Amino acid sequence: MPDLLMTRLFLPAAPKEGAGRPSSIAGPGVFSVTFSEAWPTEVRMVNVGSDKPNIRQVATIAGVSHMTVSRVLNDHPNIKPDTKRRVLEAIEELDYRPNMVARALATQRTRRIGVIVESAVAHGPTSILRAVELSARAAGYSVTPIALHEGDALSPQEAVDNLVTQGVDALCVIAPRSSSVAALRRIAITVPMLVVKADADPTFLTVSIDQHAGTTLVVDHLVALGHRDILHLAGPLDWLDARARERAFHSRAKSWGIRERPIVVGDWSADFAYDFAKGLTRLPDYTAIFAANDDMAIGLIHGLHDRGFEVPTDLSVVGFDDVPLARHFLPPLTTVRQDFGALGGAVVEMLRAAIEGRDIPALTRIPTELVARASSAAPRESR
């Protein structure tokens, strides 16, 4: 059966003067009508029948070749804006949906990104995954995620094998542990891979929130309030983000001449921080605590309250993440806001460049913002 069937549709005689002309004609096919002052008596019709519309029908409606339609679908840069507009309007008019299997066979690409997520229930990794999915969708890509959990039998090797078997064009690793990155280095990977981490890497593409700048904002904020003795409640130091924040804290504290004291290493959970605060036998010498994430900061505030200490009267507490509940806790939490949307966009843009053979953007670090709220104030001895 031919793709297009050209027929003739004969219309009734012209209506009486003043009756007006229809602006469009409904029918089972796609009509191409050019009205003049005279009433038309013949119309060319493209009959698409019951089959799904195809790329050649889109090309006919848009008045271009099917290769031009293909270039528009593949976001080719050298397409005139007017041509792109006409093709997109034809696609919408026909409700055309590209055959993804055929496209993959023709281009050797599936337009799919595989994502390996560690601790997918935590706020940071979950937010990054959601941002990557939204950015990928806007760029015409889909995302296939696999979660790795502590104690899970699934190894990084198996996760990579699973995604590559599904034909992904590229891989992304979110919130990695240093041990997982070391394991990935031993795997022969045939597609571009990006790791969300702060430091440049000789093996992988990298992009991240600027952990150093965010931590510097915290230390500078507390110093400006008058604090000179600050405890850092770190995340697990096998996590690259936790390690980056811990190093940045020590570096900035040293530059201010702040007293050096051992850090406390937590596990990211509010329960750990609550137990730590509840276990204090007296009001400590330090006057502020910087927690490596908001969950631990909120656990600290709860534990300090139950221990009989007030925030920020006795101790200031600052977190990192700006989770949705941070502004509603009592007191509202001072924290560092991370722009996960910008991070997701940077991840997808860098992977698209690698997939499409374009120049790879330089290492991207997404800026952070300090959100000062009521959990931080001047130290108790200066009041």
Coordinates of C-alpha atoms in Angstrom, one line a residue:
M1 CA 0.0 0.0 0.0
P2 CA 1.5 3.4 -0.9
D3 CA 2.2 5.8 1.9
L4 CA 0.0 8.5 0.5
L5 CA -3.3 8.3 -1.4
M6 CA -4.1 11.5 -3.3
T7 CA -7.9 11.9 -3.8
R8 CA -10.3 14.5 -4.9
L9 CA -13.0 15.9 -2.6
F10 CA -15.8 17.8 -4.4
L11 CA -17.6 20.4 -2.3
P12 CA -21.1 21.7 -2.8
A13 CA -21.8 24.8 -4.7
A14 CA -20.8 28.1 -3.1
P15 CA -23.1 29.4 -0.4
K16 CA -25.2 32.5 -0.9
E17 CA -23.5 35.8 -0.6
G18 CA -22.9 36.8 3.1
A19 CA -23.0 33.2 4.3
G20 CA -19.2 33.2 4.8
R21 CA -16.6 30.5 4.3
P22 CA -15.4 27.7 6.6
S23 CA -11.9 28.3 8.0
S24 CA -11.2 24.6 8.0
I25 CA -12.8 21.4 6.7
A26 CA -13.2 18.3 8.9
G27 CA -12.7 14.8 7.4
P28 CA -10.9 11.4 7.8
G29 CA -7.8 12.7 6.1
V30 CA -5.4 15.6 6.1
F31 CA -6.6 18.5 3.9
S32 CA -4.5 21.0 2.1
V33 CA -6.7 23.9 1.1
T34 CA -5.8 27.4 -0.2
F35 CA -8.9 29.7 -0.1
S36 CA -9.3 32.5 -2.5
E37 CA -12.1 35.0 -2.9
A38 CA -14.0 32.4 -4.9
W39 CA -15.6 29.4 -3.2
P40 CA -13.3 26.3 -3.8
T41 CA -14.8 23.4 -5.7
E42 CA -11.9 21.0 -5.4
V43 CA -9.6 20.1 -2.5
R44 CA -6.5 17.8 -2.4
M45 CA -6.6 15.4 0.5
V46 CA -3.9 13.2 2.0
N47 CA -5.6 10.1 3.3
V48 CA -3.6 8.7 6.2
G49 CA -6.1 5.9 6.7
S50 CA -6.1 3.9 9.9
D51 CA -2.3 3.4 10.0
K52 CA -0.1 5.5 12.3
P53 CA 1.3 8.6 10.6
N54 CA 4.9 8.3 9.3
I55 CA 7.8 10.5 8.6
R56 CA 7.0 10.9 4.9
Q57 CA 3.5 12.2 5.8
V58 CA 5.0 14.7 8.1
A59 CA 7.3 15.8 5.4
T60 CA 4.4 16.3 2.9
I61 CA 2.4 18.4 5.3
A62 CA 5.5 20.5 6.2
G63 CA 6.6 20.8 2.6
V64 CA 10.1 19.4 3.2
S65 CA 12.0 16.2 2.6
H66 CA 11.8 13.3 5.0
M67 CA 15.5 13.8 5.7
T68 CA 14.8 17.3 6.9
V69 CA 12.2 15.9 9.3
S70 CA 14.7 13.4 10.5
R71 CA 17.2 16.2 11.2
V72 CA 14.6 18.2 13.1
L73 CA 13.8 15.1 15.2
N74 CA 17.5 14.6 15.9
D75 CA 18.0 18.3 16.9
H76 CA 20.4 19.0 14.1
P77 CA 21.9 22.5 14.6
N78 CA 21.8 23.6 10.9
I79 CA 18.0 23.9 10.5
K80 CA 16.3 27.2 9.7
P81 CA 13.9 28.3 12.4
D82 CA 11.0 28.6 10.0
T83 CA 11.6 25.1 8.6
K84 CA 11.8 23.7 12.2
R85 CA 8.6 25.4 13.1
R86 CA 6.7 24.0 10.1
V87 CA 8.0 20.4 10.8
L88 CA 7.0 20.7 14.5
E89 CA 3.6 22.0 13.6
A90 CA 3.1 19.1 11.2
I91 CA 4.2 16.6 13.8
E92 CA 1.7 18.0 16.3
E93 CA -1.1 18.1 13.6
L94 CA -0.6 14.4 12.7
D95 CA 0.2 13.4 16.3
Y96 CA 3.3 11.7 14.9
R97 CA 5.4 9.6 17.3
P98 CA 8.9 8.5 16.0
N99 CA 9.6 4.8 15.9
M100 CA 12.3 4.6 18.6
V101 CA 13.4 1.1 17.5
A102 CA 13.9 2.2 13.9
R103 CA 15.7 5.4 15.1
A104 CA 18.1 3.4 17.2
L105 CA 18.8 1.0 14.3
A106 CA 19.5 3.9 12.0
T107 CA 21.6 6.1 14.4
Q108 CA 23.1 3.3 16.6
R109 CA 21.7 5.3 19.5
T110 CA 18.8 4.6 21.9
R111 CA 18.7 8.1 23.4
R112 CA 18.8 6.5 26.8
I113 CA 21.0 7.3 29.7
G114 CA 21.7 4.8 32.4
V115 CA 22.0 6.1 36.0
I116 CA 23.5 4.2 38.9
V117 CA 22.3 5.8 42.2
E118 CA 23.8 5.0 45.6
S119 CA 21.5 5.5 48.6
A120 CA 18.5 6.4 46.4
V121 CA 16.3 7.1 49.5
A122 CA 18.5 10.0 50.6
H123 CA 17.5 13.6 49.7
G124 CA 20.6 14.5 47.7
P125 CA 20.8 11.4 45.4
T126 CA 17.0 11.4 44.9
S127 CA 16.9 15.1 44.0
I128 CA 19.8 14.7 41.5
L129 CA 18.2 11.7 39.9
R130 CA 14.9 13.6 39.5
A131 CA 16.7 16.6 38.0
V132 CA 18.6 14.4 35.5
E133 CA 15.4 12.7 34.4
L134 CA 13.7 16.1 33.8
S135 CA 16.6 17.5 31.9
A136 CA 17.0 14.3 29.9
R137 CA 13.3 14.3 28.9
A138 CA 13.5 17.9 27.8
A139 CA 16.5 16.9 25.5
G140 CA 14.6 13.9 24.0
Y141 CA 16.4 11.3 26.1
S142 CA 15.0 8.7 28.6
V143 CA 16.6 7.6 31.9
T144 CA 17.0 4.0 33.2
P145 CA 18.1 4.1 36.9
I146 CA 19.5 1.3 39.0
A147 CA 19.9 1.8 42.8
L148 CA 22.8 0.4 44.9
H149 CA 22.0 0.1 48.6
E150 CA 24.4 -0.7 51.4
G151 CA 24.5 -4.4 51.9
D152 CA 22.9 -5.0 48.5
A153 CA 24.1 -8.1 46.6
L154 CA 24.1 -6.0 43.4
S155 CA 27.7 -4.9 42.6
P156 CA 28.8 -1.9 40.5
Q157 CA 30.0 -4.4 37.8
E158 CA 26.5 -6.0 37.7
A159 CA 24.8 -2.6 37.6
V160 CA 27.0 -1.5 34.6
D161 CA 26.4 -4.8 32.8
N162 CA 22.7 -4.5 33.3
L163 CA 22.5 -1.0 31.9
V164 CA 24.9 -1.6 29.0
T165 CA 22.9 -4.7 28.0
Q166 CA 19.8 -2.5 27.7
G167 CA 21.7 -0.4 25.1
V168 CA 22.2 2.9 27.0
D169 CA 24.2 5.5 25.2
A170 CA 25.9 6.8 28.4
L171 CA 26.2 6.1 32.1
C172 CA 26.0 8.5 35.1
V173 CA 26.9 7.6 38.7
I174 CA 25.2 9.7 41.5
A175 CA 26.5 10.2 45.1
P176 CA 29.3 7.7 44.8
R177 CA 31.4 6.2 47.5
S178 CA 35.2 6.2 46.9
S179 CA 35.1 2.4 47.0
S180 CA 32.5 2.3 44.2
V181 CA 34.5 4.6 42.0
A182 CA 37.5 2.4 42.6
A183 CA 35.5 -0.6 41.5
L184 CA 34.2 1.2 38.4
R185 CA 37.8 1.9 37.3
R186 CA 38.4 -1.8 37.0
I187 CA 35.5 -2.2 34.6
A188 CA 35.9 -2.0 30.8
I189 CA 33.1 0.5 29.9
T190 CA 32.3 1.1 26.2
V191 CA 30.1 4.1 26.6
P192 CA 30.8 7.6 28.1
M193 CA 30.5 7.6 31.9
L194 CA 30.1 10.6 34.2
V195 CA 30.5 10.6 37.9
V196 CA 28.9 13.3 40.1
K197 CA 31.8 14.3 42.2
A198 CA 33.7 17.4 43.1
D199 CA 37.2 16.6 41.8
A200 CA 38.3 16.2 38.2
D201 CA 39.1 12.6 37.2
P202 CA 41.4 11.0 34.6
T203 CA 38.9 8.2 33.8
F204 CA 35.4 9.7 34.0
L205 CA 33.6 12.9 33.1
T206 CA 32.8 14.8 36.3
V207 CA 30.3 17.5 37.4
S208 CA 29.2 18.5 40.8
I209 CA 27.7 21.0 43.2
D210 CA 30.6 23.2 44.5
Q211 CA 31.0 21.5 47.9
H212 CA 34.1 23.6 48.8
A213 CA 32.3 26.9 48.1
G214 CA 29.2 25.8 50.0
T215 CA 31.2 24.8 53.1
T216 CA 33.2 28.0 52.9
L217 CA 29.9 29.9 53.1
V218 CA 29.0 28.1 56.3
V219 CA 32.3 28.8 58.0
D220 CA 32.3 32.4 56.9
H221 CA 28.7 32.9 58.2
L222 CA 29.6 31.5 61.6
V223 CA 32.8 33.5 61.9
A224 CA 30.9 36.6 61.0
L225 CA 28.5 35.9 63.9
G226 CA 31.5 35.7 66.2
H227 CA 32.1 31.9 66.5
R228 CA 35.7 30.8 66.9
D229 CA 35.1 27.2 68.1
I230 CA 33.1 25.1 65.7
L231 CA 32.5 21.3 65.6
H232 CA 32.0 19.6 62.3
L233 CA 29.6 16.6 62.3
A234 CA 30.7 14.9 59.0
G235 CA 29.1 12.3 56.8
P236 CA 30.6 8.9 56.2
L237 CA 34.1 9.7 54.8
D238 CA 33.8 7.0 52.2
W239 CA 31.3 9.3 50.5
L240 CA 33.1 11.7 48.2
D241 CA 30.7 14.6 49.1
A242 CA 31.2 14.1 52.8
R243 CA 35.0 14.0 52.3
A244 CA 34.9 17.2 50.2
R245 CA 32.9 19.1 52.9
E246 CA 35.2 17.8 55.6
R247 CA 38.3 19.0 53.8
A248 CA 36.8 22.3 52.9
F249 CA 35.8 22.8 56.6
H250 CA 39.3 22.3 57.9
S251 CA 40.8 24.4 55.1
R252 CA 38.6 27.4 55.8
A253 CA 38.7 27.1 59.6
K254 CA 42.5 27.1 59.4
S255 CA 42.5 30.2 57.3
W256 CA 40.4 31.9 60.0
G257 CA 42.6 30.7 62.8
I258 CA 39.7 28.7 64.3
R259 CA 40.5 26.2 67.0
E260 CA 41.4 22.8 65.6
R261 CA 39.3 20.0 67.1
P262 CA 38.5 16.4 66.0
I263 CA 35.5 16.0 63.8
V264 CA 32.6 13.6 64.6
V265 CA 31.9 11.2 61.8
G266 CA 28.2 10.4 61.4
D267 CA 26.1 8.3 59.0
W268 CA 23.9 11.0 57.4
S269 CA 21.0 10.0 59.7
A270 CA 19.0 12.2 62.1
D271 CA 19.0 9.3 64.6
F272 CA 22.8 9.3 64.8
A273 CA 22.9 13.1 65.4
Y274 CA 20.1 12.9 68.0
D275 CA 21.9 10.2 69.9
F276 CA 25.1 12.3 69.8
A277 CA 23.4 15.4 71.1
K278 CA 21.4 13.5 73.7
G279 CA 24.6 12.0 75.0
L280 CA 26.3 15.3 75.8
T281 CA 27.0 15.4 79.6
R282 CA 27.4 19.2 79.7
L283 CA 27.3 22.2 77.5
P284 CA 30.4 21.8 75.3
D285 CA 33.1 24.4 74.8
Y286 CA 32.4 24.8 71.1
T287 CA 29.6 27.3 70.3
A288 CA 28.4 26.0 66.9
I289 CA 28.0 22.8 65.0
F290 CA 28.2 22.4 61.2
A291 CA 26.4 19.2 60.2
A292 CA 27.2 17.8 56.7
N293 CA 23.5 17.4 55.8
D294 CA 20.2 18.7 57.0
D295 CA 19.0 15.3 58.4
M296 CA 21.8 15.3 60.9
A297 CA 21.3 19.0 61.7
I298 CA 17.6 18.4 62.5
G299 CA 18.6 15.4 64.6
L300 CA 21.0 17.6 66.5
I301 CA 18.4 20.2 67.3
H302 CA 16.0 17.6 68.5
G303 CA 18.7 15.9 70.7
L304 CA 19.9 19.2 72.1
H305 CA 16.4 20.2 73.0
D306 CA 15.7 16.9 74.8
R307 CA 19.1 17.3 76.6
G308 CA 18.0 20.8 77.9
F309 CA 20.0 23.0 75.6
E310 CA 18.5 25.6 73.3
V311 CA 19.4 26.4 69.7
P312 CA 20.7 29.0 69.0
T313 CA 20.9 30.3 72.5
D314 CA 23.4 27.7 73.7
L315 CA 24.6 26.3 70.4
S316 CA 24.2 27.4 66.8
V317 CA 23.5 24.6 64.2
V318 CA 24.0 24.8 60.4
G319 CA 23.1 22.1 57.9
F320 CA 23.7 21.4 54.2
D321 CA 21.0 20.6 51.5
D322 CA 18.0 22.9 52.3
V323 CA 15.5 20.1 52.4
P324 CA 11.9 21.2 52.1
L325 CA 11.3 20.8 55.9
A326 CA 14.3 22.9 56.8
R327 CA 12.4 26.2 56.8
H328 CA 9.6 24.7 59.0
F329 CA 11.6 23.2 61.8
L330 CA 11.9 24.9 65.1
P331 CA 14.0 26.9 64.9
P332 CA 14.1 27.1 61.1
L333 CA 17.4 25.7 59.9
T334 CA 20.3 27.8 58.5
T335 CA 21.7 25.7 55.7
V336 CA 23.3 25.6 52.2
R337 CA 20.9 25.4 49.2
Q338 CA 22.1 23.1 46.4
D339 CA 20.7 23.8 42.9
F340 CA 19.9 20.3 41.8
G341 CA 18.1 21.4 38.7
A342 CA 21.2 23.1 37.3
L343 CA 23.2 20.0 38.3
G344 CA 20.9 17.7 36.3
G345 CA 21.1 20.0 33.3
A346 CA 24.9 20.0 33.4
V347 CA 25.0 16.2 33.7
V348 CA 22.7 15.7 30.6
E349 CA 24.5 18.4 28.6
M350 CA 27.9 16.9 29.2
L351 CA 26.7 13.4 28.4
R352 CA 25.0 14.6 25.2
A353 CA 28.2 16.2 24.1
A354 CA 30.1 13.0 24.6
I355 CA 27.4 10.9 22.9
E356 CA 27.1 13.2 19.9
G357 CA 30.9 13.7 19.5
R358 CA 30.8 17.4 20.4
D359 CA 33.4 19.3 22.5
I360 CA 33.1 18.2 26.2
P361 CA 32.4 21.2 28.5
A362 CA 35.1 21.8 31.1
L363 CA 34.6 20.6 34.7
T364 CA 31.4 22.2 35.9
R365 CA 30.8 23.2 39.5
I366 CA 27.3 24.4 40.3
P367 CA 27.2 27.4 42.7
T368 CA 25.6 27.1 46.2
E369 CA 23.7 29.6 48.3
L370 CA 23.7 30.1 52.1
V371 CA 20.2 30.4 53.5
A372 CA 20.4 32.1 56.9
R373 CA 17.6 31.3 59.3
A374 CA 17.0 31.2 63.1
S375 CA 19.2 28.2 64.0
S376 CA 22.4 30.3 63.9
A377 CA 23.2 33.4 66.0
A378 CA 26.1 35.0 67.9
P379 CA 27.9 32.7 70.4
R380 CA 26.6 32.7 74.0
E381 CA 29.6 34.4 75.6
S382 CA 29.3 37.4 73.4
R383 CA 25.7 38.2 74.3

